[in-house]
Protein backbone atom coordinates (compact mmCIF):
# COMPACT_ATOMS: atom_id res chain seq x y z
CA UNK A 1 0.00 0.00 0.00
CA UNK A 2 2.81 2.38 0.89
CA UNK A 3 4.45 1.98 -2.54
CA UNK A 4 1.10 2.49 -4.28
CA UNK A 5 0.47 5.66 -2.28
CA UNK A 6 3.92 7.05 -3.10
CA UNK A 7 3.46 6.36 -6.82
CA UNK A 8 0.03 8.02 -6.75
CA UNK A 9 1.48 10.92 -4.77
CA UNK A 10 4.13 11.62 -7.40
CA UNK A 11 1.76 11.24 -10.37
CA UNK A 12 -1.03 13.37 -8.89
CA UNK A 13 1.32 16.03 -7.52
CA UNK A 14 3.23 16.38 -10.78
CA UNK A 15 0.07 16.48 -12.90
CA UNK A 16 -1.62 19.08 -10.70
CA UNK A 17 1.48 21.30 -10.77
CA UNK A 18 1.84 20.96 -14.55
CA UNK A 19 -1.84 21.46 -15.32
CA UNK A 20 -2.10 24.38 -12.90
CA UNK A 21 1.06 26.06 -14.19
CA UNK A 22 -0.07 25.80 -17.81
CA UNK A 23 -3.31 27.57 -16.91
CA UNK A 24 -1.51 30.03 -14.61
CA UNK A 25 0.57 31.01 -17.63
CA UNK A 26 -2.69 32.22 -19.20
CA UNK A 27 -5.31 32.88 -16.48
CA UNK A 28 -7.24 35.19 -18.80
CA UNK A 29 -7.61 32.40 -21.33
CA UNK A 30 -8.82 30.03 -18.61
CA UNK A 31 -11.34 32.67 -17.48
CA UNK A 32 -12.77 32.70 -21.03
CA UNK A 33 -13.21 28.92 -20.74
CA UNK A 34 -14.96 29.35 -17.38
CA UNK A 35 -17.29 31.91 -18.96
CA UNK A 36 -18.19 29.25 -21.51
CA UNK A 37 -18.99 26.78 -18.72
CA UNK A 38 -21.04 29.40 -16.83
CA UNK A 39 -23.09 30.37 -19.90
CA UNK A 40 -26.79 29.61 -20.45
CA UNK A 41 -25.97 26.80 -22.88
CA UNK A 42 -23.85 24.82 -20.40
CA UNK A 43 -24.30 25.17 -16.62
CA UNK A 44 -26.70 28.12 -16.85
CA UNK A 45 -25.10 30.11 -14.02
CA UNK A 46 -24.40 33.39 -15.85
CA UNK A 47 -24.25 35.41 -12.60
CA UNK A 48 -20.73 33.96 -12.14
CA UNK A 49 -19.44 35.28 -15.48
CA UNK A 50 -18.31 38.68 -14.06
CA UNK A 51 -16.23 36.77 -11.50
CA UNK A 52 -14.65 34.38 -14.00
CA UNK A 53 -11.16 35.93 -13.87
CA UNK A 54 -11.02 35.92 -10.07
CA UNK A 55 -12.26 32.32 -9.97
CA UNK A 56 -9.72 31.41 -12.67
CA UNK A 57 -6.80 32.78 -10.66
CA UNK A 58 -7.97 31.14 -7.44
CA UNK A 59 -8.47 27.73 -9.08
CA UNK A 60 -5.13 27.59 -10.90
CA UNK A 61 -3.10 28.88 -7.94
CA UNK A 62 -4.86 26.41 -5.64
CA UNK A 63 -4.20 23.62 -8.15
CA UNK A 64 -0.45 24.30 -8.21
CA UNK A 65 -0.30 24.76 -4.42
CA UNK A 66 -2.05 21.44 -3.80
CA UNK A 67 0.41 19.69 -6.09
CA UNK A 68 3.35 21.24 -4.21
CA UNK A 69 1.78 20.43 -0.82
CA UNK A 70 1.30 16.80 -1.86
CA UNK A 71 4.88 16.33 -3.03
CA UNK A 72 6.26 18.06 0.08
CA UNK A 73 3.97 16.15 2.41
CA UNK A 74 2.64 19.40 3.88
CA UNK A 75 -0.70 19.15 5.72
CA UNK A 76 -1.61 15.81 4.09
CA UNK A 77 -5.16 15.63 5.47
CA UNK A 78 -6.09 19.10 4.17
CA UNK A 79 -4.30 18.43 0.88
CA UNK A 80 -5.96 15.07 0.18
CA UNK A 81 -9.45 16.31 1.10
CA UNK A 82 -8.96 19.36 -1.14
CA UNK A 83 -7.69 17.21 -4.02
CA UNK A 84 -10.67 14.91 -3.64
CA UNK A 85 -13.12 17.83 -3.65
CA UNK A 86 -11.55 19.36 -6.75
CA UNK A 87 -11.41 16.13 -8.73
CA UNK A 88 -15.00 15.16 -7.89
CA UNK A 89 -16.17 18.57 -9.10
CA UNK A 90 -14.10 18.49 -12.30
CA UNK A 91 -15.07 14.87 -13.03
CA UNK A 92 -18.72 15.89 -12.87
CA UNK A 93 -18.01 18.96 -15.02
CA UNK A 94 -16.16 17.04 -17.76
CA UNK A 95 -18.80 14.28 -17.78
CA UNK A 96 -21.57 16.85 -18.11
CA UNK A 97 -19.74 18.63 -20.95
CA UNK A 98 -19.01 15.35 -22.74
CA UNK A 99 -22.38 13.64 -22.29
CA UNK A 100 -24.41 16.65 -23.35
CA UNK A 101 -21.79 17.74 -25.93
CA UNK A 102 -21.68 21.24 -24.43
CA UNK A 103 -17.96 22.15 -24.46
CA UNK A 104 -15.54 20.92 -27.12
CA UNK A 105 -12.36 21.48 -25.08
CA UNK A 106 -12.22 21.43 -21.28
CA UNK A 107 -9.24 23.80 -21.06
CA UNK A 108 -7.50 21.41 -18.63
CA UNK A 109 -4.11 22.13 -20.18
CA UNK A 110 -4.86 25.53 -21.70
CA UNK A 111 -3.73 25.88 -25.31
CA UNK A 112 -0.78 23.54 -24.74
CA UNK A 113 -2.80 20.34 -25.20
CA UNK A 114 -6.35 20.04 -26.53
CA UNK A 115 -8.41 17.15 -25.18
CA UNK A 116 -11.81 16.04 -26.37
CA UNK A 117 -14.56 16.07 -23.73
CA UNK A 118 -14.44 12.29 -23.30
CA UNK A 119 -10.63 12.32 -23.09
CA UNK A 120 -10.91 14.95 -20.36
CA UNK A 121 -13.45 12.83 -18.49
CA UNK A 122 -11.22 9.75 -18.79
CA UNK A 123 -8.25 11.70 -17.45
CA UNK A 124 -10.31 12.87 -14.47
CA UNK A 125 -11.53 9.33 -13.73
CA UNK A 126 -7.91 8.11 -13.59
CA UNK A 127 -7.01 11.01 -11.30
CA UNK A 128 -10.02 10.24 -9.12
CA UNK A 129 -8.81 6.66 -8.65
CA UNK A 130 -5.29 7.84 -7.77
CA UNK A 131 -6.62 10.41 -5.30
CA UNK A 132 -8.86 7.80 -3.67
CA UNK A 133 -5.72 5.72 -3.14
CA UNK A 134 -4.14 8.73 -1.45
CA UNK A 135 -7.29 9.26 0.61
CA UNK A 136 -7.29 5.66 1.88
CA UNK A 137 -3.53 5.60 2.51
CA UNK A 138 -2.93 9.17 3.62
CA UNK A 139 -1.09 7.93 6.73
CA UNK A 140 1.72 6.95 4.37
CA UNK A 141 2.15 10.52 3.09
CA UNK A 142 5.21 11.64 5.06
CA UNK A 143 6.89 15.09 4.87
CA UNK A 144 10.18 15.26 2.99
CA UNK A 145 11.47 18.36 4.84
CA UNK A 146 11.64 19.66 8.37
CA UNK A 147 8.66 21.56 9.77
CA UNK A 148 10.42 24.88 9.04
CA UNK A 149 11.39 23.71 5.54
CA UNK A 150 7.80 22.72 4.78
CA UNK A 151 6.51 26.12 5.89
CA UNK A 152 9.10 27.96 3.78
CA UNK A 153 8.45 25.75 0.75
CA UNK A 154 4.68 26.19 0.99
CA UNK A 155 4.96 29.96 1.43
CA UNK A 156 7.43 30.37 -1.44
CA UNK A 157 5.26 28.35 -3.82
CA UNK A 158 2.28 30.56 -2.94
CA UNK A 159 4.25 33.79 -3.45
CA UNK A 160 5.75 32.60 -6.76
CA UNK A 161 2.30 31.60 -8.07
CA UNK A 162 0.79 34.98 -7.20
CA UNK A 163 3.74 36.86 -8.73
CA UNK A 164 3.66 34.82 -11.94
CA UNK A 165 -0.10 35.19 -12.31
CA UNK A 166 0.13 38.96 -11.82
CA UNK A 167 3.04 39.20 -14.28
CA UNK A 168 1.25 37.45 -17.15
CA UNK A 169 -1.92 39.45 -16.58
CA UNK A 170 -0.02 42.75 -16.71
CA UNK A 171 1.95 41.69 -19.79
CA UNK A 172 1.21 38.57 -21.89
CA UNK A 173 1.52 34.82 -21.32
CA UNK A 174 5.19 33.87 -21.01
CA UNK A 175 4.62 30.78 -23.16
CA UNK A 176 2.36 31.25 -26.19
CA UNK A 177 0.89 28.04 -27.63
CA UNK A 178 -1.68 29.66 -29.90
CA UNK A 179 -1.66 29.93 -33.70
CA UNK A 180 -0.98 33.70 -33.50
CA UNK A 181 2.33 33.54 -31.65
CA UNK A 182 5.43 35.43 -32.72
CA UNK A 183 7.02 33.70 -35.71
CA UNK A 184 3.79 32.15 -37.01
CA UNK A 185 2.45 33.04 -40.45
CA UNK A 186 -1.31 33.50 -40.31
CA UNK A 187 -1.88 32.59 -43.96
CA UNK A 188 -0.05 29.29 -43.49
CA UNK A 189 -2.02 28.56 -40.32
CA UNK A 190 -5.27 29.20 -42.21
CA UNK A 191 -4.54 26.48 -44.78
CA UNK A 192 -4.22 22.70 -44.57
CA UNK A 193 -1.12 20.78 -45.70
CA UNK A 194 -1.39 18.55 -48.76
CA UNK A 195 -1.37 15.39 -46.63
CA UNK A 196 -4.22 16.52 -44.36
CA UNK A 197 -6.79 13.85 -43.48
CA UNK A 198 -10.34 14.26 -44.71
CA UNK A 199 -13.27 13.54 -42.46
CA UNK A 200 -14.90 10.13 -42.98
CA UNK A 201 -18.66 10.19 -42.43
CA UNK A 202 -21.12 7.34 -42.71
CA UNK A 203 -24.66 8.18 -43.88
CA UNK A 204 -27.43 5.93 -42.59
CA UNK A 205 -30.38 6.25 -44.94
CA UNK A 206 -33.85 5.12 -43.88
CA UNK A 207 -36.09 4.52 -46.88
CA UNK A 208 -38.87 2.39 -48.23
CA UNK A 209 -38.68 0.05 -51.21
CA UNK A 210 -41.68 -1.94 -52.40
CA UNK A 211 -43.48 -0.94 -49.22
CA UNK A 212 -40.72 -2.32 -46.97
CA UNK A 213 -38.68 -0.01 -44.68
CA UNK A 214 -34.93 -0.45 -44.99
CA UNK A 215 -31.66 1.14 -43.83
CA UNK A 216 -28.74 1.68 -46.20
CA UNK A 217 -25.28 2.95 -45.17
CA UNK A 218 -22.78 4.63 -47.46
CA UNK A 219 -20.60 7.73 -47.68
CA UNK A 220 -23.23 10.13 -48.96
CA UNK A 221 -24.76 9.02 -52.26
CA UNK A 222 -27.85 7.32 -50.86
CA UNK A 223 -29.74 4.23 -52.09
CA UNK A 224 -29.99 3.83 -55.86
CA UNK A 225 -33.62 2.76 -55.88
CA UNK A 226 -36.30 3.59 -53.37
CA UNK A 227 -39.93 4.55 -53.04
CA UNK A 228 -39.39 7.24 -50.41
CA UNK A 229 -36.50 8.58 -48.35
CA UNK A 230 -37.69 8.75 -44.73
CA UNK A 231 -34.57 10.30 -43.26
CA UNK A 232 -30.80 10.20 -42.94
CA UNK A 233 -28.45 10.18 -39.95
CA UNK A 234 -24.72 10.79 -40.05
CA UNK A 235 -21.95 9.17 -38.03
CA UNK A 236 -18.39 10.52 -37.97
CA UNK A 237 -16.01 7.60 -38.41
CA UNK A 238 -12.86 9.74 -38.56
CA UNK A 239 -12.46 13.40 -37.73
CA UNK A 240 -10.85 15.40 -40.51
CA UNK A 241 -7.90 17.74 -40.01
CA UNK A 242 -8.76 21.40 -39.66
CA UNK A 243 -6.53 24.48 -40.08
CA UNK A 244 -4.95 25.92 -36.94
CA UNK A 245 -6.83 29.15 -37.70
CA UNK A 246 -10.40 28.82 -38.93
CA UNK A 247 -12.34 32.01 -38.20
CA UNK A 248 -9.89 34.90 -38.61
CA UNK A 249 -11.04 37.63 -40.96
CA UNK A 250 -10.70 41.37 -41.47
CA UNK A 251 -13.91 42.84 -42.81
CA UNK A 252 -15.30 46.26 -43.61
CA UNK A 253 -19.01 46.89 -43.96
CA UNK A 254 -18.73 46.05 -47.67
CA UNK A 255 -15.97 43.49 -48.22
CA UNK A 256 -13.54 40.94 -46.84
CA UNK A 257 -10.06 42.48 -46.70
CA UNK A 258 -8.26 39.60 -44.98
CA UNK A 259 -6.02 38.61 -47.87
CA UNK A 260 -5.14 42.20 -48.69
CA UNK A 261 -3.92 42.98 -45.19
CA UNK A 262 -2.12 39.65 -44.72
CA UNK A 263 -0.04 40.48 -47.79
CA UNK A 264 0.88 43.95 -46.46
CA UNK A 265 4.60 44.28 -45.78
CA UNK A 266 4.33 46.43 -42.65
CA UNK A 267 1.09 46.08 -40.74
CA UNK A 268 0.20 47.08 -37.19
CA UNK A 269 -3.06 45.71 -35.78
CA UNK A 270 -4.63 47.29 -32.72
CA UNK A 271 -6.73 44.48 -31.22
CA UNK A 272 -9.67 45.24 -28.95
CA UNK A 273 -12.32 42.54 -28.80
CA UNK A 274 -14.74 44.96 -27.12
CA UNK A 275 -14.15 48.72 -27.19
CA UNK A 276 -16.57 49.24 -24.30
CA UNK A 277 -14.33 47.07 -22.10
CA UNK A 278 -11.00 48.43 -23.38
CA UNK A 279 -8.63 49.79 -20.72
CA UNK A 280 -8.64 53.59 -20.87
CA UNK A 281 -4.92 53.78 -19.99
CA UNK A 282 -4.14 51.44 -22.85
CA UNK A 283 -6.25 53.34 -25.36
CA UNK A 284 -4.54 56.58 -24.34
CA UNK A 285 -1.16 55.08 -25.33
CA UNK A 286 -2.24 54.26 -28.86
CA UNK A 287 -2.06 57.76 -30.38
CA UNK A 288 1.71 58.16 -29.99
CA UNK A 289 2.33 54.57 -31.13
CA UNK A 290 0.20 54.88 -34.29
CA UNK A 291 1.82 58.21 -35.25
CA UNK A 292 5.31 56.74 -34.91
CA UNK A 293 4.39 53.59 -36.84
CA UNK A 294 2.93 55.59 -39.72
CA UNK A 295 6.05 57.75 -39.92
CA UNK A 296 8.05 54.54 -40.36
CA UNK A 297 5.84 53.41 -43.24
CA UNK A 298 3.53 51.02 -41.41
CA UNK A 299 -0.14 50.54 -42.19
CA UNK A 300 -2.09 50.76 -38.93
CA UNK A 301 -5.57 49.29 -38.52
CA UNK A 302 -7.86 48.35 -35.64
CA UNK A 303 -9.72 45.07 -35.15
CA UNK A 304 -12.81 44.83 -32.97
CA UNK A 305 -16.19 43.16 -32.66
CA UNK A 306 -17.80 46.44 -31.57
CA UNK A 307 -20.29 48.35 -33.69
CA UNK A 308 -19.77 51.39 -35.91
CA UNK A 309 -20.99 53.94 -33.37
CA UNK A 310 -18.52 52.74 -30.77
CA UNK A 311 -15.67 52.77 -33.29
CA UNK A 312 -16.36 56.42 -34.14
CA UNK A 313 -16.65 57.31 -30.47
CA UNK A 314 -13.25 55.78 -29.69
CA UNK A 315 -11.60 57.40 -32.71
CA UNK A 316 -12.87 60.79 -31.55
CA UNK A 317 -12.16 60.31 -27.83
CA UNK A 318 -8.53 59.29 -28.34
CA UNK A 319 -7.85 61.22 -31.57
CA UNK A 320 -7.00 58.02 -33.42
CA UNK A 321 -6.49 58.27 -37.16
CA UNK A 322 -7.10 54.53 -37.52
CA UNK A 323 -9.80 52.61 -39.36
CA UNK A 324 -11.35 49.82 -37.28
CA UNK A 325 -12.43 46.64 -39.05
CA UNK A 326 -14.67 43.83 -37.92
CA UNK A 327 -13.37 40.54 -36.55
CA UNK A 328 -14.98 37.84 -34.40
CA UNK A 329 -14.76 38.55 -30.65
CA UNK A 330 -13.60 35.03 -29.72
CA UNK A 331 -10.84 35.20 -32.34
CA UNK A 332 -9.64 38.57 -31.05
CA UNK A 333 -9.49 37.19 -27.50
CA UNK A 334 -7.35 34.38 -28.87
CA UNK A 335 -4.98 36.61 -30.84
CA UNK A 336 -3.77 38.63 -27.85
CA UNK A 337 -4.64 38.43 -24.16
CA UNK A 338 -5.03 42.17 -23.71
CA UNK A 339 -7.64 44.81 -24.41
CA UNK A 340 -6.14 46.61 -26.22
CA UNK A 341 -3.16 44.68 -27.50
CA UNK A 342 -0.92 45.33 -30.49
CA UNK A 343 0.25 42.83 -33.12
CA UNK A 344 2.82 43.63 -35.82
CA UNK A 345 2.81 41.60 -39.05
CA UNK A 346 5.20 41.31 -42.00
CA UNK A 347 3.25 39.78 -44.88
CA UNK A 348 1.15 37.77 -42.45
CA UNK A 349 3.99 36.72 -40.16
CA UNK A 350 3.73 37.86 -36.55
CA UNK A 351 6.92 39.74 -35.66
CA UNK A 352 5.85 41.52 -32.46
CA UNK A 353 2.96 41.21 -30.02
CA UNK A 354 2.51 43.24 -26.85
CA UNK A 355 0.11 43.99 -24.03
CA UNK A 356 -0.91 47.66 -23.82
CA UNK A 357 1.37 47.98 -20.78
CA UNK A 358 4.32 47.23 -23.09
CA UNK A 359 3.46 49.41 -26.08
CA UNK A 360 6.64 51.43 -25.50
CA UNK A 361 8.67 48.26 -26.19
CA UNK A 362 7.53 48.09 -29.82
CA UNK A 363 10.27 48.64 -32.40
CA UNK A 364 9.45 50.13 -35.80
XYZ file of C-alpha atoms in Angstrom:
364
model
C 0.000 0.000 0.000
C 2.815 2.382 0.891
C 4.445 1.982 -2.537
C 1.099 2.486 -4.284
C 0.466 5.656 -2.276
C 3.918 7.047 -3.096
C 3.456 6.364 -6.820
C 0.027 8.019 -6.749
C 1.482 10.923 -4.775
C 4.132 11.620 -7.404
C 1.764 11.243 -10.365
C -1.029 13.369 -8.890
C 1.318 16.026 -7.525
C 3.225 16.382 -10.781
C 0.067 16.481 -12.904
C -1.620 19.081 -10.699
C 1.475 21.301 -10.772
C 1.844 20.956 -14.547
C -1.840 21.465 -15.318
C -2.097 24.383 -12.902
C 1.061 26.063 -14.193
C -0.065 25.798 -17.814
C -3.307 27.569 -16.915
C -1.508 30.029 -14.606
C 0.574 31.009 -17.633
C -2.689 32.225 -19.197
C -5.312 32.884 -16.483
C -7.244 35.195 -18.798
C -7.609 32.401 -21.328
C -8.817 30.031 -18.606
C -11.337 32.667 -17.480
C -12.767 32.695 -21.025
C -13.212 28.924 -20.743
C -14.960 29.346 -17.384
C -17.292 31.913 -18.962
C -18.191 29.245 -21.506
C -18.990 26.778 -18.718
C -21.039 29.396 -16.832
C -23.092 30.372 -19.898
C -26.791 29.614 -20.449
C -25.968 26.802 -22.878
C -23.849 24.825 -20.401
C -24.303 25.165 -16.620
C -26.702 28.117 -16.845
C -25.097 30.115 -14.020
C -24.402 33.394 -15.850
C -24.249 35.407 -12.600
C -20.734 33.965 -12.142
C -19.445 35.279 -15.481
C -18.314 38.679 -14.059
C -16.227 36.772 -11.496
C -14.646 34.382 -13.998
C -11.161 35.928 -13.865
C -11.024 35.915 -10.069
C -12.258 32.320 -9.971
C -9.722 31.411 -12.666
C -6.799 32.783 -10.662
C -7.973 31.135 -7.439
C -8.472 27.726 -9.078
C -5.126 27.590 -10.904
C -3.099 28.883 -7.945
C -4.864 26.413 -5.639
C -4.198 23.622 -8.151
C -0.454 24.304 -8.208
C -0.301 24.757 -4.422
C -2.054 21.441 -3.797
C 0.414 19.689 -6.093
C 3.347 21.237 -4.208
C 1.782 20.427 -0.822
C 1.301 16.801 -1.862
C 4.880 16.333 -3.034
C 6.259 18.064 0.078
C 3.967 16.152 2.411
C 2.644 19.401 3.883
C -0.696 19.150 5.721
C -1.610 15.810 4.085
C -5.156 15.632 5.471
C -6.088 19.096 4.170
C -4.302 18.426 0.885
C -5.961 15.074 0.177
C -9.448 16.310 1.097
C -8.957 19.364 -1.142
C -7.691 17.212 -4.019
C -10.672 14.914 -3.642
C -13.115 17.827 -3.646
C -11.546 19.359 -6.752
C -11.408 16.134 -8.732
C -15.000 15.161 -7.890
C -16.172 18.567 -9.103
C -14.102 18.486 -12.295
C -15.071 14.867 -13.032
C -18.725 15.894 -12.868
C -18.006 18.960 -15.025
C -16.163 17.042 -17.757
C -18.798 14.276 -17.775
C -21.572 16.853 -18.112
C -19.740 18.625 -20.952
C -19.007 15.349 -22.745
C -22.377 13.640 -22.291
C -24.414 16.654 -23.354
C -21.791 17.738 -25.930
C -21.679 21.239 -24.431
C -17.962 22.153 -24.463
C -15.536 20.921 -27.116
C -12.362 21.484 -25.082
C -12.221 21.433 -21.277
C -9.243 23.797 -21.062
C -7.504 21.409 -18.633
C -4.108 22.134 -20.182
C -4.860 25.533 -21.702
C -3.733 25.876 -25.313
C -0.781 23.536 -24.737
C -2.801 20.341 -25.200
C -6.345 20.041 -26.528
C -8.408 17.153 -25.180
C -11.814 16.038 -26.373
C -14.560 16.074 -23.727
C -14.442 12.293 -23.304
C -10.633 12.319 -23.089
C -10.910 14.950 -20.359
C -13.450 12.829 -18.493
C -11.216 9.747 -18.786
C -8.252 11.701 -17.448
C -10.308 12.874 -14.468
C -11.531 9.333 -13.729
C -7.915 8.107 -13.594
C -7.011 11.008 -11.300
C -10.024 10.244 -9.116
C -8.807 6.664 -8.648
C -5.288 7.840 -7.769
C -6.617 10.409 -5.298
C -8.862 7.800 -3.671
C -5.718 5.717 -3.141
C -4.138 8.735 -1.447
C -7.287 9.256 0.611
C -7.285 5.663 1.884
C -3.534 5.599 2.508
C -2.928 9.174 3.620
C -1.092 7.925 6.729
C 1.715 6.946 4.368
C 2.152 10.523 3.093
C 5.206 11.641 5.061
C 6.890 15.088 4.874
C 10.180 15.257 2.993
C 11.466 18.364 4.837
C 11.637 19.661 8.371
C 8.664 21.564 9.768
C 10.418 24.882 9.037
C 11.393 23.712 5.545
C 7.800 22.717 4.784
C 6.512 26.121 5.887
C 9.102 27.964 3.783
C 8.447 25.750 0.753
C 4.683 26.186 0.989
C 4.961 29.962 1.433
C 7.432 30.366 -1.441
C 5.259 28.353 -3.817
C 2.277 30.555 -2.943
C 4.250 33.788 -3.454
C 5.746 32.601 -6.760
C 2.295 31.600 -8.069
C 0.794 34.982 -7.199
C 3.738 36.856 -8.732
C 3.662 34.819 -11.943
C -0.102 35.187 -12.306
C 0.128 38.958 -11.821
C 3.044 39.196 -14.276
C 1.255 37.449 -17.155
C -1.919 39.454 -16.576
C -0.020 42.754 -16.713
C 1.945 41.688 -19.789
C 1.213 38.574 -21.889
C 1.524 34.816 -21.320
C 5.191 33.872 -21.011
C 4.615 30.784 -23.159
C 2.357 31.247 -26.186
C 0.894 28.040 -27.628
C -1.676 29.662 -29.897
C -1.655 29.932 -33.701
C -0.985 33.697 -33.499
C 2.333 33.537 -31.653
C 5.427 35.434 -32.717
C 7.017 33.701 -35.705
C 3.791 32.147 -37.015
C 2.453 33.039 -40.445
C -1.307 33.502 -40.314
C -1.878 32.587 -43.958
C -0.050 29.286 -43.495
C -2.018 28.561 -40.316
C -5.268 29.200 -42.210
C -4.538 26.479 -44.777
C -4.220 22.702 -44.565
C -1.122 20.775 -45.700
C -1.388 18.547 -48.758
C -1.365 15.385 -46.627
C -4.220 16.523 -44.357
C -6.786 13.851 -43.475
C -10.344 14.259 -44.712
C -13.268 13.537 -42.464
C -14.904 10.126 -42.984
C -18.661 10.189 -42.425
C -21.125 7.343 -42.713
C -24.658 8.180 -43.877
C -27.428 5.933 -42.587
C -30.376 6.253 -44.943
C -33.846 5.117 -43.884
C -36.091 4.523 -46.881
C -38.873 2.393 -48.234
C -38.680 0.053 -51.211
C -41.682 -1.940 -52.400
C -43.482 -0.941 -49.224
C -40.723 -2.324 -46.965
C -38.675 -0.012 -44.682
C -34.932 -0.455 -44.993
C -31.659 1.135 -43.826
C -28.736 1.678 -46.195
C -25.284 2.947 -45.170
C -22.777 4.633 -47.464
C -20.597 7.730 -47.678
C -23.230 10.130 -48.962
C -24.759 9.015 -52.260
C -27.852 7.317 -50.858
C -29.737 4.231 -52.092
C -29.993 3.830 -55.856
C -33.617 2.759 -55.881
C -36.300 3.591 -53.373
C -39.933 4.551 -53.042
C -39.387 7.238 -50.411
C -36.498 8.584 -48.352
C -37.694 8.745 -44.732
C -34.571 10.302 -43.256
C -30.800 10.199 -42.940
C -28.451 10.180 -39.953
C -24.715 10.790 -40.054
C -21.951 9.166 -38.027
C -18.393 10.521 -37.973
C -16.008 7.602 -38.406
C -12.863 9.744 -38.556
C -12.462 13.405 -37.726
C -10.849 15.402 -40.507
C -7.899 17.736 -40.007
C -8.761 21.400 -39.661
C -6.532 24.477 -40.082
C -4.953 25.916 -36.944
C -6.825 29.150 -37.703
C -10.404 28.820 -38.934
C -12.341 32.011 -38.200
C -9.888 34.897 -38.608
C -11.041 37.628 -40.960
C -10.703 41.373 -41.468
C -13.914 42.841 -42.815
C -15.298 46.264 -43.611
C -19.010 46.895 -43.965
C -18.729 46.052 -47.671
C -15.972 43.492 -48.218
C -13.545 40.935 -46.840
C -10.056 42.476 -46.696
C -8.256 39.596 -44.983
C -6.016 38.608 -47.873
C -5.135 42.202 -48.694
C -3.915 42.980 -45.189
C -2.117 39.655 -44.715
C -0.037 40.483 -47.789
C 0.882 43.948 -46.462
C 4.602 44.277 -45.778
C 4.328 46.430 -42.651
C 1.090 46.077 -40.744
C 0.205 47.078 -37.186
C -3.056 45.708 -35.783
C -4.633 47.287 -32.720
C -6.726 44.481 -31.221
C -9.669 45.237 -28.946
C -12.318 42.537 -28.804
C -14.744 44.962 -27.124
C -14.150 48.718 -27.190
C -16.570 49.241 -24.298
C -14.332 47.073 -22.103
C -11.005 48.430 -23.376
C -8.626 49.788 -20.716
C -8.639 53.586 -20.872
C -4.923 53.781 -19.990
C -4.141 51.440 -22.849
C -6.252 53.337 -25.364
C -4.540 56.579 -24.341
C -1.162 55.077 -25.328
C -2.241 54.260 -28.859
C -2.056 57.757 -30.381
C 1.713 58.156 -29.987
C 2.325 54.570 -31.130
C 0.202 54.877 -34.287
C 1.815 58.206 -35.248
C 5.314 56.743 -34.909
C 4.392 53.594 -36.838
C 2.927 55.587 -39.720
C 6.049 57.748 -39.916
C 8.055 54.542 -40.363
C 5.836 53.412 -43.238
C 3.533 51.022 -41.411
C -0.137 50.545 -42.187
C -2.094 50.763 -38.927
C -5.573 49.287 -38.519
C -7.858 48.347 -35.641
C -9.718 45.069 -35.153
C -12.806 44.832 -32.968
C -16.187 43.158 -32.662
C -17.797 46.440 -31.568
C -20.287 48.354 -33.688
C -19.765 51.387 -35.912
C -20.993 53.943 -33.369
C -18.516 52.744 -30.768
C -15.668 52.769 -33.294
C -16.355 56.419 -34.141
C -16.648 57.311 -30.466
C -13.248 55.776 -29.690
C -11.599 57.404 -32.708
C -12.867 60.788 -31.551
C -12.161 60.314 -27.833
C -8.526 59.289 -28.342
C -7.850 61.219 -31.565
C -7.004 58.017 -33.418
C -6.488 58.266 -37.163
C -7.100 54.535 -37.521
C -9.802 52.607 -39.355
C -11.354 49.825 -37.275
C -12.427 46.641 -39.047
C -14.671 43.829 -37.924
C -13.368 40.537 -36.550
C -14.981 37.837 -34.399
C -14.756 38.545 -30.653
C -13.597 35.034 -29.720
C -10.842 35.203 -32.343
C -9.642 38.572 -31.052
C -9.494 37.194 -27.502
C -7.348 34.375 -28.867
C -4.978 36.606 -30.843
C -3.769 38.629 -27.851
C -4.645 38.430 -24.163
C -5.028 42.170 -23.707
C -7.636 44.811 -24.415
C -6.144 46.612 -26.218
C -3.164 44.680 -27.496
C -0.919 45.333 -30.494
C 0.254 42.828 -33.123
C 2.821 43.627 -35.822
C 2.812 41.599 -39.055
C 5.204 41.311 -41.995
C 3.251 39.780 -44.882
C 1.148 37.771 -42.450
C 3.993 36.718 -40.161
C 3.734 37.860 -36.547
C 6.920 39.738 -35.660
C 5.850 41.518 -32.460
C 2.956 41.212 -30.023
C 2.506 43.239 -26.848
C 0.107 43.995 -24.028
C -0.914 47.661 -23.815
C 1.371 47.976 -20.785
C 4.320 47.234 -23.091
C 3.455 49.411 -26.078
C 6.638 51.427 -25.498
C 8.669 48.258 -26.186
C 7.530 48.088 -29.816
C 10.269 48.638 -32.397
C 9.448 50.128 -35.795
